mmCIF file of C-alpha atoms in Angstrom:
data_model
loop_
_atom_site.group_PDB
_atom_site.id
_atom_site.type_symbol
_atom_site.label_atom_id
_atom_site.label_comp_id
_atom_site.label_asym_id
_atom_site.label_seq_id
_atom_site.Cartn_x
_atom_site.Cartn_y
_atom_site.Cartn_z
ATOM 1 C CA PRO A 170 63.009 26.183 33.821
ATOM 2 C CA GLU A 171 62.475 26.642 30.078
ATOM 3 C CA ILE A 172 65.677 26.352 28.098
ATOM 4 C CA THR A 173 66.391 29.253 25.760
ATOM 5 C CA LYS A 174 69.097 29.890 23.235
ATOM 6 C CA ASP A 175 69.843 33.283 24.831
ATOM 7 C CA SER A 176 71.479 31.793 27.927
ATOM 8 C CA VAL A 177 74.700 33.736 28.776
ATOM 9 C CA TYR A 178 77.607 32.232 30.737
ATOM 10 C CA PRO A 179 79.188 34.352 33.516
ATOM 11 C CA VAL A 180 82.557 35.730 32.404
ATOM 12 C CA ASP A 181 84.529 34.276 35.375
ATOM 13 C CA ALA A 182 82.981 30.852 34.927
ATOM 14 C CA LYS A 183 83.806 30.884 31.216
ATOM 15 C CA GLU A 184 87.461 31.803 31.779
ATOM 16 C CA GLU A 185 87.764 29.152 34.484
ATOM 17 C CA LEU A 186 86.352 26.505 32.144
ATOM 18 C CA LEU A 187 88.770 27.531 29.374
ATOM 19 C CA ASP A 188 91.744 27.268 31.729
ATOM 20 C CA GLU A 189 90.699 23.765 32.783
ATOM 21 C CA CYS A 190 90.314 22.717 29.126
ATOM 22 C CA GLU A 191 93.786 24.031 28.261
ATOM 23 C CA SER A 192 95.287 22.145 31.197
ATOM 24 C CA ILE A 193 93.609 18.892 30.120
ATOM 25 C CA TRP A 194 94.726 19.436 26.536
ATOM 26 C CA LYS A 195 98.363 19.878 27.622
ATOM 27 C CA GLN A 196 98.167 16.595 29.544
ATOM 28 C CA MET A 197 96.808 14.847 26.461
ATOM 29 C CA GLU A 198 99.646 16.220 24.320
ATOM 30 C CA GLU A 199 102.235 14.944 26.805
ATOM 31 C CA CYS A 200 100.661 11.484 26.795
ATOM 32 C CA GLN A 201 100.573 11.467 23.021
ATOM 33 C CA SER A 202 104.224 12.447 22.846
ATOM 34 C CA LYS A 203 105.188 9.621 25.212
ATOM 35 C CA LEU A 204 103.187 7.104 23.144
ATOM 36 C CA MET A 205 104.838 8.242 19.939
ATOM 37 C CA HIS A 206 108.237 7.951 21.547
ATOM 38 C CA LEU A 207 107.485 4.417 22.757
ATOM 39 C CA GLY A 208 106.222 3.453 19.329
ATOM 40 C CA THR A 209 109.418 4.756 17.652
ATOM 41 C CA GLU A 210 111.657 2.835 20.010
ATOM 42 C CA THR A 211 109.664 -0.348 19.514
ATOM 43 C CA LEU A 212 109.943 -0.141 15.743
ATOM 44 C CA LEU A 213 113.748 -0.302 16.000
ATOM 45 C CA LYS A 214 113.550 -3.932 17.160
ATOM 46 C CA SER A 215 113.660 -6.968 14.845
ATOM 47 C CA ASP A 216 109.978 -7.995 14.667
ATOM 48 C CA ALA A 217 108.603 -4.479 14.329
ATOM 49 C CA LYS A 218 105.017 -5.320 13.395
ATOM 50 C CA LEU A 219 104.443 -7.870 16.129
ATOM 51 C CA SER A 220 106.104 -5.669 18.723
ATOM 52 C CA LEU A 221 103.961 -2.712 17.686
ATOM 53 C CA LEU A 222 100.802 -4.760 18.046
ATOM 54 C CA MET A 223 101.879 -6.072 21.422
ATOM 55 C CA THR A 224 102.674 -2.555 22.570
ATOM 56 C CA ARG A 225 99.264 -1.319 21.468
ATOM 57 C CA LEU A 226 97.631 -4.214 23.235
ATOM 58 C CA LYS A 227 99.427 -3.402 26.463
ATOM 59 C CA ALA A 228 98.568 0.281 26.150
ATOM 60 C CA LEU A 229 94.879 -0.453 25.521
ATOM 61 C CA THR A 230 94.831 -2.935 28.397
ATOM 62 C CA ALA A 231 96.389 -0.391 30.745
ATOM 63 C CA GLU A 232 93.965 2.264 29.575
ATOM 64 C CA TYR A 233 91.040 -0.114 30.060
ATOM 65 C CA ASN A 234 92.181 -0.889 33.606
ATOM 66 C CA GLN A 235 92.558 2.817 34.379
ATOM 67 C CA TRP A 236 89.054 3.547 33.147
ATOM 68 C CA GLN A 237 87.701 0.680 35.229
ATOM 69 C CA LYS A 238 89.297 2.082 38.391
ATOM 70 C CA ARG A 239 88.523 5.692 37.635
ATOM 71 C CA SER A 240 85.316 7.314 38.834
ATOM 72 C CA PRO A 241 83.580 10.094 36.888
ATOM 73 C CA GLU A 242 84.972 13.535 37.527
ATOM 74 C CA LEU A 243 83.230 16.811 37.126
ATOM 75 C CA ILE A 244 84.657 19.124 34.507
ATOM 76 C CA SER A 245 84.223 22.069 36.861
ATOM 77 C CA THR A 246 82.965 22.682 40.358
ATOM 78 C CA ASN A 247 81.537 26.060 39.471
ATOM 79 C CA GLN A 248 77.730 25.926 39.759
ATOM 80 C CA ASP A 249 77.188 28.547 37.066
ATOM 81 C CA VAL A 250 79.299 26.584 34.581
ATOM 82 C CA LEU A 251 77.519 23.325 35.386
ATOM 83 C CA LEU A 252 74.119 25.006 35.098
ATOM 84 C CA ALA A 253 74.990 26.517 31.735
ATOM 85 C CA LEU A 254 76.381 23.230 30.431
ATOM 86 C CA GLY A 255 73.311 21.369 31.679
ATOM 87 C CA LYS A 256 71.011 23.847 29.950
ATOM 88 C CA GLU A 257 72.972 23.519 26.723
ATOM 89 C CA GLU A 258 72.900 19.718 26.903
ATOM 90 C CA LEU A 259 69.177 19.701 27.632
ATOM 91 C CA GLN A 260 68.609 22.081 24.759
ATOM 92 C CA LYS A 261 70.440 19.652 22.435
ATOM 93 C CA VAL A 262 68.411 16.740 23.762
ATOM 94 C CA LYS A 263 65.218 18.758 23.325
ATOM 95 C CA ASN A 264 66.118 19.631 19.726
ATOM 96 C CA ASP A 265 66.971 15.999 18.997
ATOM 97 C CA LEU A 266 63.680 14.790 20.517
ATOM 98 C CA GLU A 267 61.702 17.400 18.600
ATOM 99 C CA MET A 268 63.396 16.254 15.396
ATOM 100 C CA VAL A 269 62.648 12.613 16.222
ATOM 101 C CA LEU A 270 59.036 13.546 17.043
ATOM 102 C CA SER A 271 58.648 15.395 13.768
ATOM 103 C CA THR A 272 60.135 12.487 11.862
ATOM 104 C CA VAL A 273 57.841 9.993 13.616
ATOM 105 C CA GLN A 274 54.769 12.153 12.999
ATOM 106 C CA LEU A 275 55.681 12.493 9.330
ATOM 107 C CA LYS A 276 56.227 8.748 9.109
ATOM 108 C CA ASN A 277 52.886 8.080 10.821
ATOM 109 C CA LYS A 278 51.155 10.410 8.395
ATOM 110 C CA GLN A 279 52.737 8.628 5.453
ATOM 111 C CA LEU A 280 51.724 5.268 6.923
ATOM 112 C CA GLU A 281 48.140 6.462 7.428
ATOM 113 C CA GLU A 282 47.963 7.665 3.833
ATOM 114 C CA GLU A 283 49.445 4.390 2.621
ATOM 115 C CA LEU A 284 46.952 2.473 4.785
ATOM 116 C CA LYS A 285 44.056 4.430 3.242
ATOM 117 C CA ARG A 286 45.375 3.682 -0.251
ATOM 118 C CA GLU A 287 45.746 -0.004 0.600
ATOM 119 C CA GLN A 288 42.217 -0.118 2.040
ATOM 120 C CA GLN A 289 40.810 1.609 -1.037
ATOM 121 C CA TRP A 290 42.736 -0.780 -3.292
ATOM 122 C CA HIS A 291 41.424 -3.720 -1.246
ATOM 123 C CA GLU A 292 37.836 -2.505 -1.612
ATOM 124 C CA GLU A 293 38.328 -2.046 -5.353
ATOM 125 C CA GLN A 294 39.750 -5.557 -5.653
ATOM 126 C CA GLU A 295 36.778 -6.979 -3.725
ATOM 127 C CA GLN A 296 34.371 -5.141 -6.043
ATOM 128 C CA ILE A 297 36.250 -6.463 -9.078
ATOM 129 C CA LEU A 298 36.179 -9.959 -7.592
ATOM 130 C CA ASP A 299 32.436 -9.743 -6.974
ATOM 131 C CA THR A 300 31.905 -8.513 -10.533
ATOM 132 C CA LEU A 301 34.038 -11.312 -11.942
ATOM 133 C CA ASN A 302 32.147 -13.876 -9.860
ATOM 134 C CA GLY A 303 28.853 -12.526 -11.184
ATOM 135 C CA ILE A 304 30.152 -12.641 -14.753
ATOM 136 C CA GLU A 305 31.372 -16.186 -14.179
ATOM 137 C CA GLU A 306 27.964 -17.291 -12.911
ATOM 138 C CA GLU A 307 26.216 -15.626 -15.858
ATOM 139 C CA THR A 308 28.686 -17.204 -18.270
ATOM 140 C CA LYS A 309 28.133 -20.645 -16.736
ATOM 141 C CA THR A 310 24.374 -20.229 -17.060
ATOM 142 C CA GLN A 311 24.688 -19.063 -20.671
ATOM 143 C CA VAL A 312 27.064 -21.905 -21.474
ATOM 144 C CA GLU A 313 24.665 -24.437 -19.966
ATOM 145 C CA GLN A 314 21.748 -22.962 -21.891
ATOM 146 C CA LEU A 315 23.752 -22.879 -25.115
ATOM 147 C CA SER A 316 24.897 -26.437 -24.491
ATOM 148 C CA GLU A 317 21.324 -27.614 -23.974
ATOM 149 C CA GLN A 318 20.165 -25.748 -27.055
ATOM 150 C CA ARG A 319 23.026 -27.151 -29.089
ATOM 151 C CA VAL A 320 22.247 -30.708 -27.926
ATOM 152 C CA PHE A 321 18.565 -30.161 -28.719
ATOM 153 C CA HIS A 322 19.365 -28.842 -32.208
ATOM 154 C CA GLU A 323 21.785 -31.710 -32.793
ATOM 155 C CA LEU A 324 19.098 -34.215 -31.792
ATOM 156 C CA GLN A 325 16.584 -32.499 -34.063
ATOM 157 C CA SER A 326 19.097 -32.577 -36.904
ATOM 158 C CA LYS A 327 19.837 -36.266 -36.303
ATOM 159 C CA MET A 328 16.125 -37.087 -36.129
ATOM 160 C CA LEU A 329 15.544 -35.244 -39.401
ATOM 161 C CA LYS A 330 18.429 -37.098 -41.050
ATOM 162 C CA LEU A 331 17.104 -40.422 -39.730
ATOM 163 C CA LYS A 332 13.631 -39.578 -40.985
ATOM 164 C CA ILE A 333 15.003 -38.729 -44.423
ATOM 165 C CA TYR A 334 17.139 -41.886 -44.396
ATOM 166 C CA LYS A 335 14.102 -43.946 -43.342
ATOM 167 C CA GLU A 336 12.067 -42.487 -46.223
ATOM 168 C CA GLU A 337 14.868 -43.316 -48.636
ATOM 169 C CA LEU A 338 15.091 -46.882 -47.313
ATOM 170 C CA LEU A 339 11.320 -47.301 -47.516
ATOM 171 C CA ASP A 340 11.272 -46.008 -51.076
ATOM 172 C CA ALA A 341 14.169 -48.260 -52.096
ATOM 173 C CA LEU A 342 12.631 -51.313 -50.421
ATOM 174 C CA GLY A 343 9.234 -50.530 -51.907
ATOM 175 C CA GLU A 344 10.804 -50.359 -55.363
ATOM 176 C CA PHE A 345 12.570 -53.659 -54.718
ATOM 177 C CA LEU A 346 9.343 -55.397 -53.604
ATOM 178 C CA GLU A 347 7.379 -53.866 -56.449
ATOM 179 C CA GLU A 348 9.951 -55.096 -58.935
ATOM 180 C CA HIS A 349 10.524 -58.592 -57.576
ATOM 181 C CA PHE A 350 7.285 -59.295 -55.666
ATOM 182 C CA PRO A 351 4.550 -57.205 -57.311
ATOM 183 C CA LEU A 352 0.938 -57.364 -56.239
ATOM 184 C CA PRO A 353 -1.479 -59.327 -58.408
ATOM 185 C CA GLU A 354 -2.873 -57.183 -61.233
ATOM 186 C CA LYS A 355 -5.702 -58.128 -63.631
ATOM 187 C CA GLY A 356 -4.705 -58.335 -67.244
ATOM 188 C CA GLY A 357 -1.014 -58.108 -66.244
ATOM 189 C CA SER A 358 -0.991 -54.309 -66.449
ATOM 190 C CA ALA A 359 1.962 -52.654 -64.689
ATOM 191 C CA LYS A 360 1.168 -50.741 -61.557
ATOM 192 C CA LYS A 361 2.694 -47.442 -60.756
ATOM 193 C CA LYS A 362 5.205 -47.086 -57.977
ATOM 194 C CA VAL A 363 3.659 -47.552 -54.503
ATOM 195 C CA ARG A 364 5.030 -46.837 -51.103
ATOM 196 C CA PHE A 365 6.799 -49.531 -49.110
ATOM 197 C CA SER A 366 4.257 -49.531 -46.302
ATOM 198 C CA TYR A 367 1.447 -50.647 -48.609
ATOM 199 C CA CYS A 368 3.559 -53.144 -50.556
ATOM 200 C CA PHE A 369 5.220 -54.673 -47.522
ATOM 201 C CA VAL A 370 1.982 -55.116 -45.542
ATOM 202 C CA HIS A 371 0.257 -56.915 -48.361
ATOM 203 C CA PHE A 372 3.364 -58.966 -49.035
ATOM 204 C CA ILE A 373 3.577 -60.171 -45.435
ATOM 205 C CA ASN A 374 -0.157 -60.789 -45.213
ATOM 206 C CA LEU A 375 -0.196 -62.957 -48.314
ATOM 207 C CA ILE A 376 2.895 -64.914 -47.265
ATOM 208 C CA LEU A 377 1.409 -65.530 -43.824
ATOM 209 C CA LEU A 378 -1.893 -66.554 -45.386
ATOM 210 C CA VAL A 379 -0.204 -69.214 -47.556
ATOM 211 C CA PHE A 380 2.016 -70.270 -44.670
ATOM 212 C CA GLN A 381 -1.020 -70.603 -42.351
ATOM 213 C CA ILE A 382 -2.965 -72.662 -44.883
ATOM 214 C CA LEU A 383 -0.025 -75.032 -45.251
ATOM 215 C CA ILE A 384 0.368 -75.385 -41.483
ATOM 216 C CA ASN A 385 -3.341 -76.026 -40.928
ATOM 217 C CA LYS A 386 -3.363 -78.639 -43.691
ATOM 218 C CA SER A 387 -0.347 -80.455 -42.263
ATOM 219 C CA MET A 388 -1.883 -80.436 -38.763
ATOM 220 C CA THR A 389 -5.437 -81.514 -39.668
ATOM 221 C CA THR A 390 -4.555 -84.109 -42.280
ATOM 222 C CA PRO A 391 -0.946 -85.087 -41.732
ATOM 223 C CA HIS A 392 -1.408 -88.097 -44.046
ATOM 224 C CA GLU A 393 -2.478 -85.721 -46.860
ATOM 225 C CA PRO A 394 -0.611 -82.371 -46.241
ATOM 226 C CA TYR A 395 -0.742 -81.131 -49.838
ATOM 227 C CA VAL A 396 -2.672 -78.025 -50.806
ATOM 228 C CA THR A 397 -3.804 -77.304 -54.339
ATOM 229 C CA ILE A 398 -2.505 -73.990 -55.698
ATOM 230 C CA SER A 399 -5.403 -71.740 -56.641
ATOM 231 C CA ASP A 400 -5.589 -68.412 -58.421
ATOM 232 C CA SER A 401 -5.563 -66.608 -55.059
ATOM 233 C CA PHE A 402 -1.929 -67.654 -54.549
ATOM 234 C CA TRP A 403 0.312 -65.226 -56.335
ATOM 235 C CA PRO A 404 3.033 -67.248 -58.172
ATOM 236 C CA PRO A 405 6.027 -65.129 -57.008
ATOM 237 C CA TYR A 406 5.106 -65.799 -53.383
ATOM 238 C CA ILE A 407 4.777 -69.524 -54.032
ATOM 239 C CA GLU A 408 8.152 -69.482 -55.739
ATOM 240 C CA LEU A 409 9.645 -67.705 -52.720
ATOM 241 C CA LEU A 410 8.427 -70.448 -50.348
ATOM 242 C CA LEU A 411 9.705 -73.163 -52.669
ATOM 243 C CA ARG A 412 13.043 -71.452 -53.259
ATOM 244 C CA TYR A 413 13.887 -71.245 -49.561
ATOM 245 C CA GLY A 414 12.714 -74.778 -48.742
ATOM 246 C CA ILE A 415 9.678 -73.749 -46.736
ATOM 247 C CA ALA A 416 7.291 -75.631 -49.057
ATOM 248 C CA LEU A 417 7.686 -78.645 -51.392
ATOM 249 C CA ARG A 418 5.885 -79.564 -54.625
ATOM 250 C CA HIS A 419 4.062 -82.828 -55.057
ATOM 251 C CA PRO A 420 6.329 -85.214 -56.950
ATOM 252 C CA GLU A 421 3.555 -86.068 -59.398
ATOM 253 C CA ASP A 422 1.355 -82.958 -59.382
ATOM 254 C CA PRO A 423 3.206 -79.558 -59.616
ATOM 255 C CA ASN A 424 0.001 -77.712 -58.766
ATOM 256 C CA ARG A 425 0.033 -79.098 -55.237
ATOM 257 C CA ILE A 426 2.442 -78.087 -52.453
ATOM 258 C CA ARG A 427 2.934 -78.981 -48.814
ATOM 259 C CA LEU A 428 4.825 -77.596 -45.820
ATOM 260 C CA GLU A 429 8.338 -78.931 -45.250
ATOM 261 C CA ALA A 430 8.454 -81.414 -42.338
ATOM 262 C CA PHE A 431 10.890 -79.461 -40.155
ATOM 263 C CA HIS A 432 10.586 -81.920 -37.310
#
């Protein structure tokens, strides 16, 4: 049957229950008085603290043994009293269970809300992670492109510097050759500054020409290897060959030279 708070105990059953409670209470007071009396007597002995503890131990042991031997007893044999007490106890249990149920439902609701927040946070973090990964990939690509462009510009800059340096070297070397090994000029008139490429090519060609003539002469007529210096041999080039020991003058005729016998 449904338990209600309007349950009313029968008057006779209520009075009977009160009488039984008073009787049990009187028995408890008598037992308490006896225990207090035993405790007071024990404290009069020499070792009061130890004796008190021993007495309490004995009392608890005796009580434990009594409870072990004792079987549950009904508070009352009146059916109306037992029914009313059962309804009241069930009502308490029902209230407690309803409270526990409400607490659990509230806790579940809080957990569901927290789970939704955690899932939303997780999705947001995944989106942020995907965005960061995309930015990282774009940054890597840009860095690679910038690195390639920077290397390309550096190479262009180095090539330009080398080209400028090469032009400077060519100009300096051309000036040196023009000053120390000028090309033959009629009437001895000074020639304006020329580029190294023109000067150097003619310089090498003339040197090789003289060197080839000397080699051919020494190979065809080894007994007479001397060559007569003509006007086609520019004196500075002849002096260069003589200075470095490539050619030798005739001991009697300075206008004749021969190739040094390197063998």
